[in-house]
Coordinates of C-alpha atoms in Angstrom, one line a residue:
Chain A
X1204 CA -51.6 -18.6 -34.8
X1205 CA -48.9 -20.7 -33.2
X1206 CA -50.0 -23.0 -30.5
X1207 CA -48.6 -26.0 -28.7
X1208 CA -51.1 -27.6 -26.5
X1209 CA -51.5 -30.6 -24.3
X1210 CA -54.6 -32.8 -24.4
X1211 CA -54.9 -33.4 -20.7
X1212 CA -53.9 -31.1 -17.9
X1213 CA -53.4 -34.0 -15.4
X1214 CA -52.5 -37.6 -15.7
X1215 CA -52.3 -40.2 -12.9
X1216 CA -50.6 -43.5 -13.4
X1217 CA -49.7 -46.5 -11.2
X1218 CA -46.1 -47.0 -10.4
X1219 CA -44.6 -49.4 -12.9
X1220 CA -47.2 -48.6 -15.7
X1221 CA -46.3 -46.8 -18.8
X1222 CA -47.3 -43.1 -19.2
X1223 CA -48.3 -41.4 -22.4
X1224 CA -48.4 -37.6 -22.6
X1225 CA -49.8 -36.0 -25.7
X1226 CA -49.2 -32.7 -27.4
X1227 CA -50.7 -31.1 -30.5
X1228 CA -49.3 -28.3 -32.5
X1229 CA -50.7 -26.0 -35.2
X1230 CA -47.8 -24.7 -37.2
X1231 CA -47.1 -27.0 -40.1
X1232 CA -43.7 -25.4 -40.5
X1233 CA -42.6 -26.5 -37.0
X1234 CA -39.7 -28.9 -37.5
X1235 CA -38.3 -29.4 -34.1
X1236 CA -39.8 -30.2 -30.7
X1237 CA -38.5 -30.5 -27.2
X1238 CA -40.0 -32.2 -24.1
X1239 CA -39.2 -30.7 -20.7
X1240 CA -39.9 -32.0 -17.2
X1241 CA -40.5 -29.5 -14.4
X1242 CA -40.5 -30.7 -10.8
X1243 CA -41.9 -28.5 -8.1
X1244 CA -39.7 -25.6 -7.2
X1245 CA -37.3 -26.2 -10.1
X1246 CA -36.8 -25.0 -13.6
X1247 CA -37.7 -27.1 -16.6
X1248 CA -35.3 -29.9 -17.4
X1249 CA -34.6 -31.1 -21.0
X1250 CA -35.7 -34.6 -21.5
X1251 CA -35.6 -35.4 -25.2
X1252 CA -36.0 -33.7 -28.6
X1253 CA -37.1 -34.7 -32.0
X1254 CA -36.7 -33.2 -35.5
X1255 CA -39.3 -33.5 -38.2
X1256 CA -37.3 -35.8 -40.3
X1257 CA -37.9 -38.5 -37.6
X1258 CA -41.0 -40.3 -36.5
X1259 CA -39.6 -41.7 -33.3
X1260 CA -36.7 -41.1 -31.0
X1261 CA -35.8 -43.1 -27.9
X1262 CA -34.0 -42.2 -24.8
X1263 CA -33.6 -43.8 -21.4
X1264 CA -37.1 -45.0 -20.5
X1265 CA -38.6 -42.3 -22.7
X1266 CA -39.8 -42.3 -26.3
X1267 CA -41.1 -39.4 -28.3
X1268 CA -43.3 -40.1 -31.3
X1269 CA -44.1 -37.5 -34.0
X1270 CA -47.0 -37.7 -36.3
X1271 CA -46.6 -34.8 -38.8
X1272 CA -49.8 -35.7 -40.7
X1273 CA -52.0 -34.8 -37.7
X1274 CA -49.5 -32.5 -36.0
X1275 CA -49.3 -34.5 -32.9
X1276 CA -46.5 -35.7 -30.7
X1277 CA -46.4 -37.9 -27.6
X1278 CA -44.0 -38.6 -24.8
X1279 CA -44.0 -42.2 -23.5
X1280 CA -42.4 -43.0 -20.2
X1281 CA -41.8 -46.7 -19.6
X1282 CA -42.1 -48.2 -16.1
X1283 CA -43.2 -44.9 -14.5
X1284 CA -41.5 -44.2 -11.2
X1285 CA -42.4 -41.8 -8.4
X1286 CA -39.5 -39.6 -9.4
X1287 CA -41.3 -39.1 -12.7
X1288 CA -44.0 -37.1 -11.0
X1289 CA -43.8 -33.6 -12.5
X1290 CA -45.3 -31.3 -15.0
X1291 CA -44.3 -32.1 -18.6
X1292 CA -44.1 -29.5 -21.4
X1293 CA -43.7 -29.8 -25.1
X1294 CA -42.0 -26.8 -26.6
X1295 CA -41.6 -25.5 -30.1
X1296 CA -38.8 -23.1 -31.1
X1297 CA -40.3 -20.0 -32.6
X1298 CA -37.7 -18.9 -35.0
X1299 CA -34.2 -19.2 -33.8
X1300 CA -34.2 -17.6 -30.4
X1301 CA -37.0 -18.6 -28.2
X1302 CA -39.2 -21.5 -27.2
X1303 CA -43.0 -21.6 -27.1
X1304 CA -44.2 -23.8 -24.3
X1305 CA -47.6 -25.4 -24.0
X1306 CA -49.6 -25.3 -20.7
X1307 CA -48.2 -28.6 -19.5
X1308 CA -49.5 -31.9 -18.2
X1309 CA -49.1 -32.8 -14.5
X1310 CA -48.1 -36.4 -14.1
X1311 CA -48.8 -38.0 -10.7
X1312 CA -47.4 -41.4 -10.1
X1313 CA -49.4 -43.5 -7.6
X1314 CA -47.2 -45.8 -5.5
Chain B
X1415 CA -19.8 -25.7 -13.1
X1416 CA -23.0 -26.6 -11.3
X1417 CA -25.5 -25.3 -13.9
X1418 CA -27.5 -22.1 -14.2
X1419 CA -27.6 -20.2 -10.9
X1420 CA -30.3 -17.6 -10.1
X1421 CA -30.4 -15.3 -7.1
X1422 CA -32.4 -14.7 -5.1
X1423 CA -34.6 -17.8 -5.0
X1424 CA -37.5 -15.8 -3.5
X1425 CA -38.3 -12.1 -3.4
X1426 CA -41.2 -10.4 -1.7
X1427 CA -41.6 -6.8 -2.5
X1428 CA -44.2 -4.0 -2.0
X1429 CA -46.0 -2.7 -5.1
X1430 CA -44.1 0.2 -6.6
X1431 CA -40.6 -1.0 -5.5
X1432 CA -37.8 -1.9 -7.9
X1433 CA -36.3 -5.4 -7.9
X1434 CA -33.3 -6.9 -9.6
X1435 CA -32.6 -10.5 -10.2
X1436 CA -29.3 -12.1 -11.2
X1437 CA -28.5 -15.1 -13.4
X1438 CA -25.2 -16.8 -13.8
X1439 CA -25.3 -19.1 -16.9
X1440 CA -23.1 -22.1 -17.6
X1441 CA -19.8 -20.6 -18.4
X1442 CA -19.3 -21.9 -21.9
X1443 CA -22.8 -21.0 -23.0
X1444 CA -22.9 -17.8 -25.0
X1445 CA -26.7 -17.6 -25.2
X1446 CA -28.8 -16.5 -22.3
X1447 CA -32.6 -16.3 -22.0
X1448 CA -35.1 -14.9 -19.5
X1449 CA -38.6 -16.5 -19.2
X1450 CA -41.5 -15.7 -17.0
X1451 CA -43.8 -18.4 -15.6
X1452 CA -47.1 -17.8 -13.9
X1453 CA -48.9 -20.5 -11.9
X1454 CA -50.3 -23.3 -14.0
X1455 CA -48.8 -22.0 -17.2
X1456 CA -45.7 -22.8 -19.3
X1457 CA -42.8 -20.4 -19.4
X1458 CA -43.1 -17.4 -21.6
X1459 CA -40.2 -15.9 -23.4
X1460 CA -39.0 -12.4 -22.3
X1461 CA -35.7 -11.8 -23.8
X1462 CA -32.5 -13.3 -25.3
X1463 CA -28.8 -12.4 -25.3
X1464 CA -26.1 -13.7 -27.5
X1465 CA -22.9 -12.8 -25.6
X1466 CA -23.5 -9.2 -24.4
X1467 CA -25.9 -8.3 -27.1
X1468 CA -29.7 -8.3 -26.4
X1469 CA -31.0 -9.6 -29.7
X1470 CA -34.7 -10.2 -29.0
X1471 CA -37.3 -8.9 -26.7
X1472 CA -40.9 -10.1 -26.2
X1473 CA -43.8 -7.8 -26.2
X1474 CA -44.2 -9.0 -22.6
X1475 CA -41.1 -7.0 -21.7
X1476 CA -42.7 -3.7 -20.9
X1477 CA -40.7 -0.5 -20.4
X1478 CA -40.6 -1.2 -16.7
X1479 CA -38.4 -4.2 -17.4
X1480 CA -34.8 -4.0 -18.4
X1481 CA -32.2 -6.8 -18.8
X1482 CA -28.5 -6.5 -19.2
X1483 CA -25.6 -8.8 -19.8
X1484 CA -22.7 -6.4 -19.6
X1485 CA -19.7 -8.7 -20.0
X1486 CA -21.4 -11.5 -21.8
X1487 CA -21.4 -13.6 -18.7
X1488 CA -24.0 -13.0 -15.9
X1489 CA -27.2 -11.2 -16.6
X1490 CA -29.6 -9.0 -14.5
X1491 CA -33.3 -8.5 -14.9
X1492 CA -34.7 -5.4 -13.3
X1493 CA -38.4 -4.6 -12.8
X1494 CA -39.2 -1.0 -11.9
X1495 CA -42.3 0.1 -10.1
X1496 CA -43.5 -3.4 -9.6
X1497 CA -47.1 -4.3 -9.9
X1498 CA -49.1 -7.2 -8.5
X1499 CA -49.3 -8.7 -12.0
X1500 CA -45.5 -9.0 -12.0
X1501 CA -45.8 -11.8 -9.5
X1502 CA -44.4 -14.9 -11.2
X1503 CA -41.4 -17.2 -11.4
X1504 CA -38.6 -15.6 -13.4
X1505 CA -36.5 -18.3 -15.1
X1506 CA -33.1 -17.9 -16.7
X1507 CA -31.7 -20.4 -19.2
X1508 CA -28.5 -20.7 -21.2
X1509 CA -27.4 -22.7 -24.2
X1510 CA -24.6 -23.0 -26.6
X1511 CA -24.9 -21.6 -30.1
X1512 CA -26.5 -24.5 -31.8
X1513 CA -28.5 -26.2 -29.0
X1514 CA -32.1 -25.6 -28.1
X1515 CA -31.7 -27.9 -25.2
X1516 CA -31.6 -25.0 -22.8
X1517 CA -30.4 -25.5 -19.2
X1518 CA -32.8 -23.6 -16.9
X1519 CA -32.0 -22.3 -13.5
X1520 CA -34.4 -22.9 -10.6
X1521 CA -35.9 -19.5 -11.0
X1522 CA -36.6 -16.5 -8.8
X1523 CA -40.1 -16.4 -7.4
X1524 CA -41.3 -12.8 -7.1
X1525 CA -44.3 -11.9 -5.0
X1526 CA -45.6 -8.4 -5.2
X1527 CA -47.8 -7.4 -2.2

């Protein structure tokens, strides 16, 4: 069945270091992925997305890599800041009208 | 427009009572979604509206749950005869027709005691 999962439930990084959050998916037909950030007490916030015709997409301090061969994607955050502390989800649209979210990875930035 | 608004932010209710939540989406977004999120989990899809039409409902949306979007703008989610298992964060999101980059509200946290 469909699944979008994250390799680690928690990740702690030192402020200024780079963070890498991983996500595996099982549906070979999945062709679009979205990363969301959810801070405590708030709804998820769109960070970046990637389509399957791309291997890499860059935003401001964030990069998403997609490896279709092993059905894996990662979110890289450069120069991690305390404000990056949150739960990060990868999400996969199921059909046209809803998103399937993984469990999430809690990123803690150590000052 | 300040984004997606949800009201109330918190609701505590006794088991068996009915509750209703409201969502005001971004005005130019014609798609509106309800998700439920329990502690330590990702959001789970409940239902989707395009304009005033409810086009998709999850199996999670039991017959005690009903959602409406009467004028294609704000939406309400009602839970009848609440149960302790309904305790969760209820998230609303909206998007334009061709955009999966939903904008989520801050949610309504429901606690059933």
